[in-house]
PDB file of C-alpha atoms and ligand atoms in Angstrom:
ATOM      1  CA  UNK A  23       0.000   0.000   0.000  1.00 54.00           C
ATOM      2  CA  UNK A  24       1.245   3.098  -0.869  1.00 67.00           C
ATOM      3  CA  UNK A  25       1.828   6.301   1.337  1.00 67.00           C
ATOM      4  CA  UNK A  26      -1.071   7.941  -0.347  1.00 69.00           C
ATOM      5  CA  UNK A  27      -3.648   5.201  -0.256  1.00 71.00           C
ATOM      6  CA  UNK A  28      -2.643   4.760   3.577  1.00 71.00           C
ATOM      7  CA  UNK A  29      -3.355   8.679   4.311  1.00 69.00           C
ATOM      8  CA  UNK A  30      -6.956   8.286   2.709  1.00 75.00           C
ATOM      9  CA  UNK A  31      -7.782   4.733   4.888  1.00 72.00           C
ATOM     10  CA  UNK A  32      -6.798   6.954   7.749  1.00 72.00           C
ATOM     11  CA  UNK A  33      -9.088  10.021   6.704  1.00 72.00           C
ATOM     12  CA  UNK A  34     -11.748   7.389   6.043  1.00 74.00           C
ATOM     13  CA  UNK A  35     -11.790   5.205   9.781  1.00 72.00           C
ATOM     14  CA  UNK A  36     -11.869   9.007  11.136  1.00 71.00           C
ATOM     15  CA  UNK A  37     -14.528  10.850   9.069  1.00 71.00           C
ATOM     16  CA  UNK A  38     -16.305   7.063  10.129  1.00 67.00           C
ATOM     17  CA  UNK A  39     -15.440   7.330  13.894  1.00 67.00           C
ATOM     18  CA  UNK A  40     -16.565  10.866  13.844  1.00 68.00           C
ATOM     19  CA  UNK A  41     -19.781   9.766  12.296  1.00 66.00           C
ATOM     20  CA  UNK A  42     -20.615   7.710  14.826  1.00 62.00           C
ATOM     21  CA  UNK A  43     -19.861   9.585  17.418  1.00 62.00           C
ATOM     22  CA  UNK A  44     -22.361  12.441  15.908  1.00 56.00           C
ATOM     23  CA  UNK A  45     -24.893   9.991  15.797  1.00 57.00           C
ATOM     24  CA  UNK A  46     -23.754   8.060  19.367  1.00 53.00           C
ATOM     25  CA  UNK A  47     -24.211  11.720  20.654  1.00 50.00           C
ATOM     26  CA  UNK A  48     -27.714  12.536  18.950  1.00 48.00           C
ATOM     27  CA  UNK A  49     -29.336   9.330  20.503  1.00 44.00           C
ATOM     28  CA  UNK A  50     -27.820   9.921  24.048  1.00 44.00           C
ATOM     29  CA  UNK A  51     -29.245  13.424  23.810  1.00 42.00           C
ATOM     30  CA  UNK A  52     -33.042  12.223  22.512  1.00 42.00           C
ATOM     31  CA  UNK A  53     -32.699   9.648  25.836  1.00 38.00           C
ATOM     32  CA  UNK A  54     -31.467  12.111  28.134  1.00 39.00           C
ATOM     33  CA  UNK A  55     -34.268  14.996  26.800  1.00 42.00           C
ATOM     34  CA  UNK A  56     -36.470  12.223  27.056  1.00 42.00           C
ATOM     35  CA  UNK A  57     -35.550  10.691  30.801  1.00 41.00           C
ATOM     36  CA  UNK A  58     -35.657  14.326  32.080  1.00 47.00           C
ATOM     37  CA  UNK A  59     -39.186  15.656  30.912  1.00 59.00           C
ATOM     38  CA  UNK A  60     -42.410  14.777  28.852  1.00 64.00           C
ATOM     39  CA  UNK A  61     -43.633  17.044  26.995  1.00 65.00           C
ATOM     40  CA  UNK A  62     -46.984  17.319  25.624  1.00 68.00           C
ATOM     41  CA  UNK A  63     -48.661  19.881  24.005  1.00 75.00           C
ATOM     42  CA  UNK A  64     -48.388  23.072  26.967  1.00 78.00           C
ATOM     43  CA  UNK A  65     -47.338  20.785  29.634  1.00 82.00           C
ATOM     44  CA  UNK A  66     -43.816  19.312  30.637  1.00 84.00           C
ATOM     45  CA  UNK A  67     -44.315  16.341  32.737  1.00 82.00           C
ATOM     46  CA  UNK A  68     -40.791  16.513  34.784  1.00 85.00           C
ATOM     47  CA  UNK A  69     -38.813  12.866  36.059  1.00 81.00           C
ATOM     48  CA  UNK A  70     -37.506  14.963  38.607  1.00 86.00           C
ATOM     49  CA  UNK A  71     -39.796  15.793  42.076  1.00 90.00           C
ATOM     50  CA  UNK A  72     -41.354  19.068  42.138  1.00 94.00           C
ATOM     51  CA  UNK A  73     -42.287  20.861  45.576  1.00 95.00           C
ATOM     52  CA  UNK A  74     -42.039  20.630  49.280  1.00 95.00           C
ATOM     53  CA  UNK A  75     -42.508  21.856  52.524  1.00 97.00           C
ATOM     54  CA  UNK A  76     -42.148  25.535  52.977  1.00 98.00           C
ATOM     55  CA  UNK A  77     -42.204  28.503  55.444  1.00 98.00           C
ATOM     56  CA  UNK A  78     -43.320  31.803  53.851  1.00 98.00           C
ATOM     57  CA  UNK A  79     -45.823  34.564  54.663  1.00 98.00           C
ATOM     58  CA  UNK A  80     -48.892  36.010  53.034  1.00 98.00           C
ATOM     59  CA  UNK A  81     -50.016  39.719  51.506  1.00 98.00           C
ATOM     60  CA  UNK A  82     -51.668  39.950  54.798  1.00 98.00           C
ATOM     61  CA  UNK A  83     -48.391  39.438  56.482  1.00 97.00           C
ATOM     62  CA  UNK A  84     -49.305  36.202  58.122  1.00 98.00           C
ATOM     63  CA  UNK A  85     -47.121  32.862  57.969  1.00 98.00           C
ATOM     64  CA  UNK A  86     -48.650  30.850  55.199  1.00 98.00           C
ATOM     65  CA  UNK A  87     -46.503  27.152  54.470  1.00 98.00           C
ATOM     66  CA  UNK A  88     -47.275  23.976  52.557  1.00 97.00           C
ATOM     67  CA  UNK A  89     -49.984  22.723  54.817  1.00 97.00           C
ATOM     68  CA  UNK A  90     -51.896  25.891  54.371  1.00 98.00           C
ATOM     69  CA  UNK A  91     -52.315  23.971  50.808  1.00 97.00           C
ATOM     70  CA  UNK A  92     -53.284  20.675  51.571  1.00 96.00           C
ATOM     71  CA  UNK A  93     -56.219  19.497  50.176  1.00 97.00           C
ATOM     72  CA  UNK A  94     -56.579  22.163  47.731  1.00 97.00           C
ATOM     73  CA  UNK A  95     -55.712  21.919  44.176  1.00 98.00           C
ATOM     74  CA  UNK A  96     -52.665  25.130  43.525  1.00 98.00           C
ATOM     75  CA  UNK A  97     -51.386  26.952  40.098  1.00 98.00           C
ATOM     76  CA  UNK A  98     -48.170  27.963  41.737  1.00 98.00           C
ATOM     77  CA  UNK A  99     -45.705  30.480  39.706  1.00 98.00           C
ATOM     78  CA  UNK A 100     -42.694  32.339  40.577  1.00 98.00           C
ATOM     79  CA  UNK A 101     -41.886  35.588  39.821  1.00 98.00           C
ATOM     80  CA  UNK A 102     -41.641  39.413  40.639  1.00 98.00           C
ATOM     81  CA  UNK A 103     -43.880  42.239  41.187  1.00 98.00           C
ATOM     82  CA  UNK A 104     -41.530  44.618  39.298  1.00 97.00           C
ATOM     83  CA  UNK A 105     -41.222  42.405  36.315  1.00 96.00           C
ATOM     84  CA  UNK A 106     -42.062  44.573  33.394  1.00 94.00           C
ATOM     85  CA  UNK A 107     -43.423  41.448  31.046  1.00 93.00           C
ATOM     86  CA  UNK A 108     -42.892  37.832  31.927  1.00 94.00           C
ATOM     87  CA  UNK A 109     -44.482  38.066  35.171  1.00 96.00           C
ATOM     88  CA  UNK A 110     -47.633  40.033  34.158  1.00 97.00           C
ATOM     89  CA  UNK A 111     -48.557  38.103  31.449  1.00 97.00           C
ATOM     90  CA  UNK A 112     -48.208  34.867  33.002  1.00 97.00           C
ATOM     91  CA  UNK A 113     -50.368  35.888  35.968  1.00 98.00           C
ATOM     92  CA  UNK A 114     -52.968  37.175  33.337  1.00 98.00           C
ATOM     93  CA  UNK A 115     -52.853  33.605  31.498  1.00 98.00           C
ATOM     94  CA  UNK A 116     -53.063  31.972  35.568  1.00 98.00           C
ATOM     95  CA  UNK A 117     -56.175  34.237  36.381  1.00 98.00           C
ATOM     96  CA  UNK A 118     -58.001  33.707  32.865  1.00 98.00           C
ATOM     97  CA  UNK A 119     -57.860  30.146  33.208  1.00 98.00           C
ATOM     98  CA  UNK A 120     -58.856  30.530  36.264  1.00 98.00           C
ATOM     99  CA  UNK A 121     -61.789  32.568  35.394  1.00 98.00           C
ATOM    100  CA  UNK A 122     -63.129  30.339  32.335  1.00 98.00           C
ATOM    101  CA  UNK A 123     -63.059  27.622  34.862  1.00 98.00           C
ATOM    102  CA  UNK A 124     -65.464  29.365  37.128  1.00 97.00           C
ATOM    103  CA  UNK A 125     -67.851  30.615  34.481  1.00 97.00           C
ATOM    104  CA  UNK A 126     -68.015  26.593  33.348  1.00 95.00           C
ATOM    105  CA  UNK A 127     -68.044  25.455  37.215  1.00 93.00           C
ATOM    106  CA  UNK A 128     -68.084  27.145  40.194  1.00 96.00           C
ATOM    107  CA  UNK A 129     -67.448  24.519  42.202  1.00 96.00           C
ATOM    108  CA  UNK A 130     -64.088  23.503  40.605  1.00 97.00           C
ATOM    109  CA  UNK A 131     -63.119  26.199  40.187  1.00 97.00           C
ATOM    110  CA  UNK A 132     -63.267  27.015  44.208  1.00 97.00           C
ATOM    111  CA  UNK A 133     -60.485  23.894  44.770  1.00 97.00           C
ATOM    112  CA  UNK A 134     -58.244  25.786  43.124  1.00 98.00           C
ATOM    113  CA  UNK A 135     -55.904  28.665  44.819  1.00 98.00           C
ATOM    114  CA  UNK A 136     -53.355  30.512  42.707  1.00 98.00           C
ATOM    115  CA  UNK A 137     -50.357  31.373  44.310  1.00 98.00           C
ATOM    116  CA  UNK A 138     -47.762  33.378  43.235  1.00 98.00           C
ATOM    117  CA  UNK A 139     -44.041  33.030  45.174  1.00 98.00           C
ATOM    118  CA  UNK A 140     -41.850  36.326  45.017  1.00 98.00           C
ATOM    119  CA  UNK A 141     -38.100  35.208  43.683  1.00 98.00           C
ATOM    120  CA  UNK A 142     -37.590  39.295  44.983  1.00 97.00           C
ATOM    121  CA  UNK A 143     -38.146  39.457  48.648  1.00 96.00           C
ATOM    122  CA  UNK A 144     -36.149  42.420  49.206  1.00 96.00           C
ATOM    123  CA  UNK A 145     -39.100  44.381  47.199  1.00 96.00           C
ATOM    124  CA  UNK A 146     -41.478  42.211  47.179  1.00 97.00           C
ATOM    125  CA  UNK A 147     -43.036  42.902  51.061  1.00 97.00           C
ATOM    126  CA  UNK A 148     -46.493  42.205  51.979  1.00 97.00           C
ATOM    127  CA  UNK A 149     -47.638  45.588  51.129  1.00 97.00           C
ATOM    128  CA  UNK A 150     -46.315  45.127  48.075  1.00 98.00           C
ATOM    129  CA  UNK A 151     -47.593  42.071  46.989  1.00 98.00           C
ATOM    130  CA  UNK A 152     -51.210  42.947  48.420  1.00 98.00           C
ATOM    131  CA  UNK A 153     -51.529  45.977  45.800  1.00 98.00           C
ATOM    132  CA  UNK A 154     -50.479  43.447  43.134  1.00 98.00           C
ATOM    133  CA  UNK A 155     -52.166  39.747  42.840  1.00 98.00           C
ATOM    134  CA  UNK A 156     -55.670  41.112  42.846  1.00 98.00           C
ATOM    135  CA  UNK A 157     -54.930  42.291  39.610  1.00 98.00           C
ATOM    136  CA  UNK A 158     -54.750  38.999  37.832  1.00 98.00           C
ATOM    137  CA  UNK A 159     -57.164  37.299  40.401  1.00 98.00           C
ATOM    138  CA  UNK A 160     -59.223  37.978  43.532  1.00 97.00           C
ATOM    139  CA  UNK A 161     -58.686  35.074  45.198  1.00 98.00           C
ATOM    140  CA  UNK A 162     -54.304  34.859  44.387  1.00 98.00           C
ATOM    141  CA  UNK A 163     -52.392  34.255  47.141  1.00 98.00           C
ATOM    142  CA  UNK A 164     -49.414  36.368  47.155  1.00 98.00           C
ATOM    143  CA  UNK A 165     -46.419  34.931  49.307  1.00 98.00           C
ATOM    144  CA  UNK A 166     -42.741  36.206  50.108  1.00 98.00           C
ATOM    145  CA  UNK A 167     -39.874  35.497  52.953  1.00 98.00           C
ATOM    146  CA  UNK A 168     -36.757  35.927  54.024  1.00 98.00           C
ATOM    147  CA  UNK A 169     -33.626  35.069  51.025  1.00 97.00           C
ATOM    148  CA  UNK A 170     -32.998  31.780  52.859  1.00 98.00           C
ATOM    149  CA  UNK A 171     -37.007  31.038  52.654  1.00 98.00           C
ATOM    150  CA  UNK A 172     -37.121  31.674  49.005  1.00 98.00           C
ATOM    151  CA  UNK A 173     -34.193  29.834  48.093  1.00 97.00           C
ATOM    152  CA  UNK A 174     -35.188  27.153  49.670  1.00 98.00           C
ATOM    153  CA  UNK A 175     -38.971  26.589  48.284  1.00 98.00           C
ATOM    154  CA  UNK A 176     -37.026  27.651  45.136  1.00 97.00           C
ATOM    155  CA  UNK A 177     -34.946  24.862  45.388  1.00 96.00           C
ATOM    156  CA  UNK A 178     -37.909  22.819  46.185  1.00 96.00           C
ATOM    157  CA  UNK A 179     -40.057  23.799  42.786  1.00 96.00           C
ATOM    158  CA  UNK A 180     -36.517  24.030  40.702  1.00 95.00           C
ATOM    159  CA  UNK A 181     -36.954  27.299  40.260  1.00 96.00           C
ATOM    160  CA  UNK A 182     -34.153  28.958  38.694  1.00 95.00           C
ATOM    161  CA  UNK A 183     -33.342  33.270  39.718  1.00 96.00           C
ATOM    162  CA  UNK A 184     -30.931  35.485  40.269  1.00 96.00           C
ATOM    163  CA  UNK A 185     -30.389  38.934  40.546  1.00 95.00           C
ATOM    164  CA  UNK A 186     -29.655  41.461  37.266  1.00 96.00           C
ATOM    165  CA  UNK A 187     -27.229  44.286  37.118  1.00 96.00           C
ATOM    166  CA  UNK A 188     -28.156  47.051  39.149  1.00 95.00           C
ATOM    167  CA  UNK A 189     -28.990  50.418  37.485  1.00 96.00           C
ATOM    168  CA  UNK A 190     -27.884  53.735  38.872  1.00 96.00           C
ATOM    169  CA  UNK A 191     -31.148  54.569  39.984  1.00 95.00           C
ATOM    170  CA  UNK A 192     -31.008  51.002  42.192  1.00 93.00           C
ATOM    171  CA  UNK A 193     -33.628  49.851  39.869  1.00 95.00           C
ATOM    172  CA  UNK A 194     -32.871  45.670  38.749  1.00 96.00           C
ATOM    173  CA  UNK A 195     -34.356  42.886  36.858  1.00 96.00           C
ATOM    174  CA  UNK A 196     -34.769  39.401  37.921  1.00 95.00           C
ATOM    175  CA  UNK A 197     -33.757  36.399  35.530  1.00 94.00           C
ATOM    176  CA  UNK A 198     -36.288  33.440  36.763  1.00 94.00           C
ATOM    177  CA  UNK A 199     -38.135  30.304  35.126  1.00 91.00           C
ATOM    178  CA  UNK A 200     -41.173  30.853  34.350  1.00 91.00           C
ATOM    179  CA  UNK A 201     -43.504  27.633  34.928  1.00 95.00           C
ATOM    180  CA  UNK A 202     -46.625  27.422  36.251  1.00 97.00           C
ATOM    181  CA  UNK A 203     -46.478  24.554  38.563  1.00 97.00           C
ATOM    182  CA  UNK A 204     -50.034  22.732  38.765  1.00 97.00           C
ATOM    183  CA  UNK A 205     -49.937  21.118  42.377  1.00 97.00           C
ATOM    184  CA  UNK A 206     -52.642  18.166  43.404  1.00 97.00           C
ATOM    185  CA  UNK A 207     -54.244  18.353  46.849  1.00 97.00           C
ATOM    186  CA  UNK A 208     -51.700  15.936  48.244  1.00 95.00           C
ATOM    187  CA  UNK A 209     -48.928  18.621  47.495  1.00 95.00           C
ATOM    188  CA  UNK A 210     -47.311  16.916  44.450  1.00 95.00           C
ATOM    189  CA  UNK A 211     -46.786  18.097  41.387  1.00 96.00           C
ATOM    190  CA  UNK A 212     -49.750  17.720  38.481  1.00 95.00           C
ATOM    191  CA  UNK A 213     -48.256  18.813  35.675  1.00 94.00           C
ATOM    192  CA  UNK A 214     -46.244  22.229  34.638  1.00 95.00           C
ATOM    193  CA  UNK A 215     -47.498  25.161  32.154  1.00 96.00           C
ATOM    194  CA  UNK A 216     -44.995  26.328  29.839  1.00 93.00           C
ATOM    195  CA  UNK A 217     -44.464  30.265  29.602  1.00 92.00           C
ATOM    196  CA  UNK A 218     -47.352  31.545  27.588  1.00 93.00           C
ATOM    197  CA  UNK A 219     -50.014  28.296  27.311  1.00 94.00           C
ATOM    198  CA  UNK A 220     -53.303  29.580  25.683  1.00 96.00           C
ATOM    199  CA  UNK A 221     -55.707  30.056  28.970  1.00 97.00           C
ATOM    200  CA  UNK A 222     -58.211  27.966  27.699  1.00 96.00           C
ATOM    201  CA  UNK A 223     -56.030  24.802  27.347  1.00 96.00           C
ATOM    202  CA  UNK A 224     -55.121  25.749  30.879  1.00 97.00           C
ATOM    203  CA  UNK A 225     -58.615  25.407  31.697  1.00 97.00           C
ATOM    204  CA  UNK A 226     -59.298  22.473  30.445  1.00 96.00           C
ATOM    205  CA  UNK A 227     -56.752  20.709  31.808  1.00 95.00           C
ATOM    206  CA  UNK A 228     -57.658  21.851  34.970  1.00 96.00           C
ATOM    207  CA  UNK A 229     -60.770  21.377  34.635  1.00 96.00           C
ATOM    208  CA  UNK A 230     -60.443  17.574  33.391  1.00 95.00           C
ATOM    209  CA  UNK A 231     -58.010  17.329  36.571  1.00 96.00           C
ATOM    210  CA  UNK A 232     -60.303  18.785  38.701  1.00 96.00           C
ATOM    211  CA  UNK A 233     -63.222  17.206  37.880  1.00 94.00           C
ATOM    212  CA  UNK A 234     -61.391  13.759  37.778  1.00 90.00           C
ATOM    213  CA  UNK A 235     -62.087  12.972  34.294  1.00 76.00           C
ATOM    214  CA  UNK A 236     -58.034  13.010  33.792  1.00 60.00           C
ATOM    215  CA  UNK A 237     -55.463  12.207  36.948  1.00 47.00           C
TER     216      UNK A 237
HETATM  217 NI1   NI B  11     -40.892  37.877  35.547  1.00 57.62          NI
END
């Protein structure tokens, strides 16, 4: 074999091994997307567990924790009063749903609390908080703590936040997930919303839930 035909075997096995390994590394991915989350449609169906006991307190200033929950169906999201678009619309999409579910039934409707968790306690106090969540629902629970509270029921939902630059005016954004986190009476996770689900497909689902027709 000559020194040329040898150099192109060589370039051959490789552009081969590297072929492989593209596709090796396509199927692991597909597997691991697949071990870590179902999705369907508006909902991600996580492997992981979602939720937890926590410690937090209310709009009204009261403690408020887990148990407060129990028994209740919850559409629980995390966010920030001072968000200038995320947060807002996603609390419009929780209260909508919410709404279209009470026109249809009442009584369904009434197992259900939303709750919104501040990932901003330094701003987000109980006065705060009480001016906002009636505006995307009368009945949303509006909940905030101490850093070490919200980290932890953070940690709890997987919540990912942190903290933005800070302006010269002190002003700051918040970088959070944004999943609405649809909790069963027993405290474990339903099924999540993705950012920006159509209202009415979130209430259906619930209602289906709810009603027992689905889960
Ligand atoms: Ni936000």
């Amino acid at each position: 074999m000559n020194r040329r035909a040898t150099v192109s075997m060589i370039v051959a096995m490789l552009a081969g091994l590297a072929a492989i390994a593209v596709a090796a590394l396509i199927v692991w991915y597909r597997i691991d997307t697949s071990s870590q989350a179902k999705i369907a449609g508006n909902t991600v169906q996580p492997s992981v567990k979602i939720g937890g006991p926590f410690t937090l307190h209310d709009q009204d200033g009261k403690t408020f924790t887990d148990a407060d929950l129990k028994g209740k169906y919850a559409l629980v999201y995390f966010g920030y009063t001072f968000c200038p678009d995320v947060c807002p619309t996603e609390l419009a999409i929780v209260g909508s749903a919410l709404n279209e579910v009470e026109e249809k039934s009442p009584e369904l409707a009434a197992k259900v609390v939303p709750v919104f968790i501040s990932v901003d306690p330094d701003r987000d106090t109980s006065d705060v908080l009480k001016a906002y969540v009636p505006n995307f629902h009368p009945r949303m629970i509006g909940l905030s703590g101490t850093a070490d509270q919200i980290a932890k029921v953070a940690k709890e939902y997987r919540v990912y936040y942190a903290k933005g630059k800070v302006a010269p005016d002190g002003s700051y954004l918040m970088d959070h997930s944004s999943f609405v986190y649809f909790m069963g009476p027993d405290g474990a996770l339903i099924t999540m919303f993705r950012h920006n689900t159509d209202p009415s497909d979130m209430a259906n689902e619930i209602e289906q839930v709810v009603s027992g027709k689905n889960g």
